[in-house]
Amino acid sequence: MPTADTNANANTGVCTTCLAHGTECFFSSGGGRPTLPQRRSRTARFRDGEPERIDALSVASAEPSFAQAHIQAHVRAATPPPPQPEPSPPPPEESPLALASRDDQRLSLHIIGPTVDYDSQVLANYLAGFPGGSRAARMIVPASAAHPRPVLFTTVDKRPFGMPERKSVSAEKLAIIEKLLEPLTDALVDEYFLRSNACFPLLDQESFRKQYRENKERISPALLACLYASTLIYWPYSPTLSKSKCPDARFIWNLAIEATYSELYLSPGLSVINALILNIGGRPNTSLIGNGVLLASAVSMANSLGLNRSPLDWDIPQSEKCLRMKIWWALLVHDRWTSLAHGTPPHISPLYYDVPLPSLDHVFSETDPEEEKSAGSIYVALLGLTHILEQYLQYMFTVSSGSRSVTLEELGRFLEDWVDGLSGHVRLIILRGRSLGLQGAANLRLAYLSIRLLQQRLEIEAEKRHSAAGPSAACYTQARRTSEEILMFTQELQPEQLGDFWLPVTAFVFPSTVNFLLRCALETENTPQGLMQSLFFQVARGLMDALRRHQQASTWDLADVCLAQHTDIINRILSGEAVPNRPSDQAPLQEFIIPDASIMDQYFPSLWDPLQNAW
């Protein structure tokens, strides 16, 4: 032990060793060795049977040596204390569910199931009484007494375990996209909100633009990438964008899908669902299976975040209620119309969600321009028509006909009641085909005509099954007249409507209509001459001609699928080679009338391969 004369601190009278170890220093009266307090050694304590108590902190961090402590003490004494940084302003107050909506946060929310929510609530209340014992959970208490049961959320990690937080793949892909689009990225954002978001509201324009302008790094890279890619379809119709050459849309879509899949794996959240919705709604529609996979992923994530529950009675800000409902409505629209177009059952069951249909107040505010309010009313009507389509899908995809909850006659009344409930310009769009210059009007008109034709096709099929004489001539006549309305609607489309908002799955309305017309022509005519002169065939040929004109003049992508499927068969019928004179030899022609999607493999060999294509 060093002596006090050589190692004692001049100011405190404590030797350097005891100063470094933080212990008291005892000196004898003669200035000799310092005397230590009486303490037994570890061996003596074990010998006496006394258990040893070890400080966990001292075990976890070993003590420094005497030389290290001596140097550190002098360095601390000679070095002035570092200046204290100014306290940063506190972050803005967040809503109870904001944890799930911020892209730069490590945690996300996951809804707690109804069978265990009460257990979790009781346990959380119990743990809240202990310091540091509260569980990471959020409870949303309904404001209305009609729904007294609260909704619970728990926090979960977004990022997979062990994955380091570094610059993501999605951010790298976004940087490439923005380099290709510079300096027109701001113009693309303007075009998105002007055309797409006005007709199919998904993002809150005010909050998005503010964040895009002030803190762009906090926006999900996948969301931005898909927003840019989905807006490229409007490039030729934009006065600003059309002055420059449009970059390769397929290359940008491939980058956007890579960014989306990366974030879907690394940090799933509300923004990723928005990115998936933009991706599914991207045009042209060339990935049948890929869109189905993305749609199923978006629905699964939405259920895990509780978007299937109505937030109207929750004690959260109104803006967040609208945000959650907008995402759910967008999923409903894509799920229902994709199911009809692709012939697959819908992912969302009406038994498992209670989000109400929107009103105009949920979609837009009173301060929005009149054009956006008109587009909002058309969007609300589209949601109402989608609800009617839900009834048709249940009827068609129910495996056992005896378990159907509605009849075909009731479905027809549902559609008629929906039309009778319309008013203003929306009613003119549906009944007369007027006001098609309004944003989203042409898409709504075509969607309605497709449901009306679906009703008549189902009636023909029902009469075939239940009547020995087959369908009546009146059934065929009604279906033909609806097809003629689709033909006249297509012929009258102007470049402004071609560049308007369209759901990508509406492209399948045209091949489905031509399929039906050719089938009716084959069932009602027995000779090649009669087939070519049939009114059904004439309507089908006129529809093909109208689509070809739009494709050649405006490169309209919604015409591609129908032209690829039916150009060859129409030409064969016109040449007479596809229909021999003998009725028994009509089988080769029947083979051409096949489901809409399968023939695409012949004309576009890799369009449906999700590993080779992005969208």
Short mmCIF file of C-alpha atoms in Angstrom, two decimals, residues 163-519:
data_model
loop_
_atom_site.label_atom_id
_atom_site.label_comp_id
_atom_site.label_asym_id
_atom_site.label_seq_id
_atom_site.Cartn_x
_atom_site.Cartn_y
_atom_site.Cartn_z
CA MET A 163 -31.44 -6.94 -39.27
CA PRO A 164 -29.17 -3.88 -38.93
CA GLU A 165 -30.63 -0.42 -39.39
CA ARG A 166 -28.78 0.95 -42.37
CA LYS A 167 -29.79 2.54 -45.63
CA SER A 168 -32.50 0.33 -47.06
CA VAL A 169 -32.80 -1.17 -50.50
CA SER A 170 -36.00 0.78 -51.04
CA ALA A 171 -34.21 4.10 -50.48
CA GLU A 172 -31.57 3.13 -53.04
CA LYS A 173 -34.22 2.24 -55.63
CA LEU A 174 -36.05 5.50 -54.97
CA ALA A 175 -32.83 7.46 -55.51
CA ILE A 176 -32.44 5.88 -58.97
CA ILE A 177 -36.07 6.65 -59.86
CA GLU A 178 -35.74 10.29 -58.80
CA LYS A 179 -32.54 10.63 -60.83
CA LEU A 180 -34.40 9.42 -63.90
CA LEU A 181 -37.30 11.80 -63.27
CA GLU A 182 -35.38 14.92 -62.30
CA PRO A 183 -36.38 17.74 -62.38
CA LEU A 184 -40.02 16.65 -62.84
CA THR A 185 -40.67 14.82 -59.56
CA ASP A 186 -42.68 17.73 -58.15
CA ALA A 187 -44.76 17.87 -61.33
CA LEU A 188 -45.49 14.14 -60.98
CA VAL A 189 -46.71 14.65 -57.43
CA ASP A 190 -48.98 17.47 -58.64
CA GLU A 191 -50.32 15.23 -61.41
CA TYR A 192 -51.02 12.41 -58.94
CA PHE A 193 -53.16 14.58 -56.69
CA LEU A 194 -54.85 16.25 -59.66
CA ARG A 195 -55.91 13.05 -61.43
CA SER A 196 -55.54 9.90 -59.35
CA ASN A 197 -56.00 10.97 -55.74
CA ALA A 198 -58.93 13.23 -56.65
CA CYS A 199 -60.85 10.29 -58.12
CA PHE A 200 -59.54 7.59 -55.80
CA PRO A 201 -58.58 9.34 -52.52
CA LEU A 202 -55.86 7.52 -50.62
CA LEU A 203 -53.46 10.15 -49.24
CA ASP A 204 -54.20 13.34 -47.35
CA GLN A 205 -52.93 15.98 -49.75
CA GLU A 206 -52.20 18.72 -47.22
CA SER A 207 -50.18 16.60 -44.79
CA PHE A 208 -48.37 14.74 -47.58
CA ARG A 209 -47.32 17.92 -49.37
CA LYS A 210 -46.12 19.47 -46.13
CA GLN A 211 -43.98 16.47 -45.30
CA TYR A 212 -42.77 16.19 -48.90
CA ARG A 213 -41.69 19.81 -48.77
CA GLU A 214 -40.19 19.97 -45.26
CA ASN A 215 -39.06 16.46 -44.34
CA LYS A 216 -39.09 14.26 -47.42
CA GLU A 217 -36.75 11.69 -45.85
CA ARG A 218 -39.47 10.58 -43.46
CA ILE A 219 -41.80 9.49 -46.28
CA SER A 220 -41.68 5.81 -47.10
CA PRO A 221 -39.39 5.26 -50.13
CA ALA A 222 -41.69 2.51 -51.42
CA LEU A 223 -44.68 4.85 -51.22
CA LEU A 224 -42.88 7.58 -53.15
CA ALA A 225 -41.56 5.13 -55.73
CA CYS A 226 -45.02 3.68 -56.41
CA LEU A 227 -46.55 7.17 -56.50
CA TYR A 228 -44.09 8.22 -59.20
CA ALA A 229 -44.54 4.99 -61.18
CA SER A 230 -48.34 4.98 -61.05
CA THR A 231 -48.48 8.59 -62.31
CA LEU A 232 -46.41 7.92 -65.43
CA ILE A 233 -49.58 6.78 -67.22
CA TYR A 234 -50.77 10.42 -67.22
CA TRP A 235 -47.53 11.76 -68.72
CA PRO A 236 -48.86 12.28 -72.29
CA TYR A 237 -51.95 14.13 -70.98
CA SER A 238 -50.10 16.58 -68.71
CA PRO A 239 -49.27 20.02 -70.17
CA THR A 240 -46.10 20.12 -68.05
CA LEU A 241 -44.86 16.56 -68.34
CA SER A 242 -45.66 16.07 -72.03
CA LYS A 243 -43.02 18.67 -72.96
CA SER A 244 -40.32 16.19 -71.92
CA LYS A 245 -39.68 12.61 -72.95
CA CYS A 246 -41.16 10.06 -70.58
CA PRO A 247 -38.57 7.67 -69.08
CA ASP A 248 -38.91 3.93 -69.51
CA ALA A 249 -42.03 3.15 -67.48
CA ARG A 250 -41.30 -0.58 -67.16
CA PHE A 251 -37.83 0.05 -65.74
CA ILE A 252 -39.22 2.50 -63.19
CA TRP A 253 -41.99 0.06 -62.25
CA ASN A 254 -39.42 -2.69 -61.71
CA LEU A 255 -37.49 -0.44 -59.35
CA ALA A 256 -40.70 0.50 -57.53
CA ILE A 257 -41.72 -3.12 -57.03
CA GLU A 258 -38.27 -3.97 -55.64
CA ALA A 259 -38.60 -1.09 -53.19
CA THR A 260 -42.07 -2.29 -52.20
CA TYR A 261 -41.03 -5.88 -51.59
CA SER A 262 -38.04 -4.68 -49.57
CA GLU A 263 -40.16 -2.54 -47.24
CA LEU A 264 -42.82 -5.22 -47.07
CA TYR A 265 -40.15 -7.46 -45.54
CA LEU A 266 -38.20 -4.93 -43.47
CA SER A 267 -40.72 -2.41 -42.10
CA PRO A 268 -44.38 -3.17 -42.89
CA GLY A 269 -46.85 -0.47 -41.89
CA LEU A 270 -49.57 1.83 -43.15
CA SER A 271 -47.31 3.43 -45.74
CA VAL A 272 -46.45 0.03 -47.20
CA ILE A 273 -50.17 -0.72 -47.57
CA ASN A 274 -50.55 2.56 -49.46
CA ALA A 275 -47.60 1.59 -51.67
CA LEU A 276 -49.20 -1.80 -52.37
CA ILE A 277 -52.50 -0.14 -53.30
CA LEU A 278 -50.73 2.21 -55.70
CA ASN A 279 -48.90 -0.76 -57.17
CA ILE A 280 -52.07 -2.82 -57.64
CA GLY A 281 -53.77 0.17 -59.25
CA GLY A 282 -50.84 0.77 -61.59
CA ARG A 283 -51.39 0.75 -65.34
CA PRO A 284 -51.04 -0.99 -67.67
CA ASN A 285 -52.11 -4.13 -65.85
CA THR A 286 -49.74 -6.91 -66.91
CA SER A 287 -49.25 -9.04 -63.78
CA LEU A 288 -52.22 -11.19 -62.91
CA ILE A 289 -50.62 -13.35 -60.20
CA GLY A 290 -48.28 -10.63 -58.94
CA ASN A 291 -51.17 -8.24 -58.25
CA GLY A 292 -53.06 -11.01 -56.48
CA VAL A 293 -50.09 -11.66 -54.19
CA LEU A 294 -49.69 -7.97 -53.37
CA LEU A 295 -53.41 -7.54 -52.77
CA ALA A 296 -53.51 -10.49 -50.37
CA SER A 297 -50.50 -9.07 -48.50
CA ALA A 298 -52.15 -5.66 -48.21
CA VAL A 299 -55.40 -7.17 -46.89
CA SER A 300 -53.50 -9.28 -44.35
CA MET A 301 -51.55 -6.25 -43.09
CA ALA A 302 -54.72 -4.16 -42.94
CA ASN A 303 -56.39 -6.76 -40.73
CA SER A 304 -53.37 -6.89 -38.44
CA LEU A 305 -53.48 -3.09 -38.05
CA GLY A 306 -57.20 -3.12 -37.32
CA LEU A 307 -58.23 -1.26 -40.46
CA ASN A 308 -61.23 -3.59 -40.77
CA ARG A 309 -62.72 -2.04 -37.62
CA SER A 310 -64.80 1.13 -37.83
CA PRO A 311 -62.93 3.98 -36.10
CA LEU A 312 -65.90 6.37 -36.01
CA ASP A 313 -66.46 5.82 -32.26
CA TRP A 314 -62.77 5.82 -31.35
CA ASP A 315 -61.25 8.65 -29.39
CA ILE A 316 -58.70 9.59 -32.05
CA PRO A 317 -58.36 12.64 -34.33
CA GLN A 318 -60.79 12.91 -37.22
CA SER A 319 -57.94 13.03 -39.73
CA GLU A 320 -56.72 9.66 -38.56
CA LYS A 321 -60.20 8.18 -38.77
CA CYS A 322 -60.45 9.31 -42.40
CA LEU A 323 -56.98 7.99 -43.17
CA ARG A 324 -57.77 4.52 -41.87
CA MET A 325 -61.12 4.37 -43.67
CA LYS A 326 -59.66 5.60 -46.97
CA ILE A 327 -57.13 2.78 -46.97
CA TRP A 328 -59.81 0.20 -46.22
CA TRP A 329 -62.16 1.52 -48.92
CA ALA A 330 -59.35 1.40 -51.48
CA LEU A 331 -58.66 -2.22 -50.55
CA LEU A 332 -62.36 -3.06 -50.88
CA VAL A 333 -62.58 -1.55 -54.36
CA HIS A 334 -59.51 -3.36 -55.66
CA ASP A 335 -60.48 -6.64 -53.99
CA ARG A 336 -64.03 -6.71 -55.41
CA TRP A 337 -63.25 -5.63 -58.96
CA THR A 338 -60.12 -7.77 -59.16
CA SER A 339 -62.22 -10.74 -58.09
CA LEU A 340 -64.70 -10.09 -60.90
CA ALA A 341 -62.01 -9.54 -63.53
CA HIS A 342 -59.73 -12.45 -62.62
CA GLY A 343 -62.41 -14.97 -61.66
CA THR A 344 -61.07 -15.58 -58.14
CA PRO A 345 -62.96 -15.29 -54.82
CA PRO A 346 -62.45 -12.02 -52.93
CA HIS A 347 -60.01 -11.84 -50.03
CA ILE A 348 -62.24 -9.71 -47.79
CA SER A 349 -65.33 -11.25 -46.26
CA PRO A 350 -68.21 -8.93 -45.30
CA LEU A 351 -68.52 -10.85 -42.02
CA TYR A 352 -65.21 -9.55 -40.72
CA TYR A 353 -65.33 -5.77 -41.15
CA ASP A 354 -67.68 -3.02 -39.99
CA VAL A 355 -66.21 0.04 -41.74
CA PRO A 356 -69.24 1.91 -43.12
CA LEU A 357 -69.62 3.14 -46.67
CA PRO A 358 -68.26 6.66 -47.06
CA SER A 359 -70.09 9.92 -47.21
CA LEU A 360 -68.74 13.00 -48.95
CA ASP A 361 -67.70 14.44 -45.57
CA HIS A 362 -65.37 11.48 -45.05
CA VAL A 363 -63.67 12.01 -48.40
CA PHE A 364 -63.31 15.79 -48.79
CA SER A 365 -63.74 18.91 -46.69
CA GLU A 366 -65.87 21.97 -47.35
CA THR A 367 -62.85 24.05 -48.37
CA ASP A 368 -61.95 21.76 -51.29
CA PRO A 369 -62.61 23.04 -54.84
CA GLU A 370 -65.88 22.18 -56.54
CA GLU A 371 -64.11 19.91 -59.05
CA GLU A 372 -62.75 17.75 -56.25
CA LYS A 373 -66.17 17.58 -54.62
CA SER A 374 -67.65 16.33 -57.90
CA ALA A 375 -64.94 13.70 -58.14
CA GLY A 376 -65.64 12.82 -54.50
CA SER A 377 -69.32 12.22 -55.16
CA ILE A 378 -68.41 9.94 -58.07
CA TYR A 379 -66.02 8.04 -55.79
CA VAL A 380 -68.76 7.62 -53.18
CA ALA A 381 -71.03 6.24 -55.90
CA LEU A 382 -68.28 3.83 -56.96
CA LEU A 383 -68.09 2.54 -53.38
CA GLY A 384 -71.86 2.02 -53.40
CA LEU A 385 -71.64 0.09 -56.66
CA THR A 386 -68.77 -1.94 -55.20
CA HIS A 387 -71.04 -2.89 -52.31
CA ILE A 388 -73.60 -4.17 -54.85
CA LEU A 389 -70.83 -6.12 -56.58
CA GLU A 390 -70.07 -7.76 -53.25
CA GLN A 391 -73.51 -9.37 -53.33
CA TYR A 392 -72.90 -10.71 -56.85
CA LEU A 393 -69.54 -12.18 -55.85
CA GLN A 394 -71.13 -14.03 -52.95
CA TYR A 395 -73.72 -15.43 -55.33
CA MET A 396 -71.16 -16.52 -57.92
CA PHE A 397 -68.43 -17.93 -55.69
CA THR A 398 -70.59 -19.78 -53.17
CA VAL A 399 -69.66 -23.41 -53.74
CA SER A 400 -73.07 -24.84 -52.89
CA SER A 401 -76.00 -23.22 -54.64
CA GLY A 402 -78.26 -24.22 -51.75
CA SER A 403 -76.29 -22.06 -49.30
CA ARG A 404 -76.67 -18.81 -51.25
CA SER A 405 -78.07 -16.03 -49.11
CA VAL A 406 -79.64 -14.07 -52.00
CA THR A 407 -81.43 -14.97 -55.20
CA LEU A 408 -80.76 -13.67 -58.69
CA GLU A 409 -83.99 -11.65 -58.59
CA GLU A 410 -82.88 -9.97 -55.37
CA LEU A 411 -79.56 -9.05 -56.94
CA GLY A 412 -81.38 -7.31 -59.77
CA ARG A 413 -83.46 -5.34 -57.26
CA PHE A 414 -80.32 -4.33 -55.35
CA LEU A 415 -78.88 -2.83 -58.52
CA GLU A 416 -82.12 -1.03 -59.37
CA ASP A 417 -82.46 0.37 -55.86
CA TRP A 418 -78.90 1.68 -56.02
CA VAL A 419 -79.68 3.50 -59.28
CA ASP A 420 -82.91 4.93 -57.85
CA GLY A 421 -80.96 6.34 -54.89
CA LEU A 422 -78.65 8.43 -57.09
CA SER A 423 -79.15 12.11 -57.79
CA GLY A 424 -77.55 15.02 -59.61
CA HIS A 425 -74.79 14.51 -62.13
CA VAL A 426 -74.06 10.99 -60.85
CA ARG A 427 -77.54 9.90 -61.90
CA LEU A 428 -77.01 11.41 -65.36
CA ILE A 429 -73.73 9.51 -65.67
CA ILE A 430 -75.40 6.19 -64.89
CA LEU A 431 -78.70 6.54 -66.77
CA ARG A 432 -77.79 8.68 -69.77
CA GLY A 433 -74.02 8.55 -70.05
CA ARG A 434 -73.86 12.33 -69.59
CA SER A 435 -71.23 14.45 -67.77
CA LEU A 436 -68.43 12.09 -68.76
CA GLY A 437 -66.06 15.05 -68.69
CA LEU A 438 -66.07 14.94 -64.88
CA GLN A 439 -63.12 13.20 -63.27
CA GLY A 440 -63.82 9.52 -62.69
CA ALA A 441 -67.16 9.61 -64.51
CA ALA A 442 -66.13 7.40 -67.44
CA ASN A 443 -64.72 4.74 -65.10
CA LEU A 444 -67.97 4.73 -63.08
CA ARG A 445 -70.12 4.46 -66.22
CA LEU A 446 -68.18 1.46 -67.55
CA ALA A 447 -68.24 -0.23 -64.13
CA TYR A 448 -72.04 0.12 -63.97
CA LEU A 449 -72.54 -1.27 -67.48
CA SER A 450 -70.35 -4.27 -66.64
CA ILE A 451 -72.50 -5.09 -63.57
CA ARG A 452 -75.69 -4.75 -65.61
CA LEU A 453 -74.33 -7.10 -68.26
CA LEU A 454 -73.26 -9.49 -65.50
CA GLN A 455 -76.85 -9.60 -64.20
CA GLN A 456 -78.18 -10.45 -67.65
CA ARG A 457 -75.54 -13.11 -68.26
CA LEU A 458 -76.44 -14.77 -64.97
CA GLU A 459 -80.11 -14.72 -65.96
CA ILE A 460 -79.30 -16.46 -69.26
CA GLU A 461 -77.31 -19.12 -67.42
CA ALA A 462 -80.15 -19.63 -64.92
CA GLU A 463 -82.70 -20.12 -67.71
CA LYS A 464 -80.41 -22.64 -69.38
CA ARG A 465 -80.32 -24.72 -66.21
CA HIS A 466 -83.99 -24.54 -65.33
CA SER A 467 -85.74 -24.40 -68.70
CA ALA A 468 -85.72 -27.19 -71.24
CA ALA A 469 -86.36 -24.70 -74.03
CA GLY A 470 -83.32 -22.60 -73.06
CA PRO A 471 -83.10 -18.85 -72.62
CA SER A 472 -85.81 -16.73 -74.17
CA ALA A 473 -85.16 -14.30 -76.97
CA ALA A 474 -85.91 -11.42 -74.57
CA CYS A 475 -82.93 -12.38 -72.40
CA TYR A 476 -80.58 -12.30 -75.38
CA THR A 477 -82.04 -9.01 -76.58
CA GLN A 478 -81.53 -7.27 -73.22
CA ALA A 479 -77.94 -8.49 -73.00
CA ARG A 480 -77.24 -7.35 -76.57
CA ARG A 481 -78.59 -3.87 -75.88
CA THR A 482 -76.39 -3.52 -72.81
CA SER A 483 -73.43 -4.60 -74.94
CA GLU A 484 -74.42 -1.97 -77.49
CA GLU A 485 -74.33 0.65 -74.73
CA ILE A 486 -70.78 -0.47 -73.92
CA LEU A 487 -69.95 -0.14 -77.64
CA MET A 488 -71.41 3.37 -77.94
CA PHE A 489 -69.74 4.42 -74.70
CA THR A 490 -66.37 3.24 -76.04
CA GLN A 491 -66.84 4.89 -79.40
CA GLU A 492 -67.68 8.26 -77.82
CA LEU A 493 -64.65 8.40 -75.54
CA GLN A 494 -62.54 11.50 -76.15
CA PRO A 495 -58.82 11.95 -75.43
CA GLU A 496 -59.72 13.71 -72.19
CA GLN A 497 -61.60 10.65 -70.96
CA LEU A 498 -58.88 8.29 -72.18
CA GLY A 499 -56.40 10.20 -70.02
CA ASP A 500 -58.70 10.22 -67.01
CA PHE A 501 -58.57 7.90 -63.99
CA TRP A 502 -59.40 4.26 -64.71
CA LEU A 503 -59.27 1.20 -62.51
CA PRO A 504 -56.82 -1.11 -64.31
CA VAL A 505 -59.13 -4.14 -64.01
CA THR A 506 -61.77 -2.39 -66.14
CA ALA A 507 -59.62 -3.48 -69.08
CA PHE A 508 -61.17 -6.93 -68.63
CA VAL A 509 -64.68 -5.59 -69.25
CA PHE A 510 -64.00 -5.42 -73.00
CA PRO A 511 -62.76 -9.00 -73.59
CA SER A 512 -65.51 -10.32 -71.34
CA THR A 513 -68.10 -8.47 -73.43
CA VAL A 514 -66.65 -9.70 -76.74
CA ASN A 515 -66.53 -13.25 -75.38
CA PHE A 516 -70.20 -13.07 -74.49
CA LEU A 517 -71.21 -11.57 -77.85
CA LEU A 518 -69.35 -14.23 -79.84
CA ARG A 519 -70.88 -16.96 -77.74
#
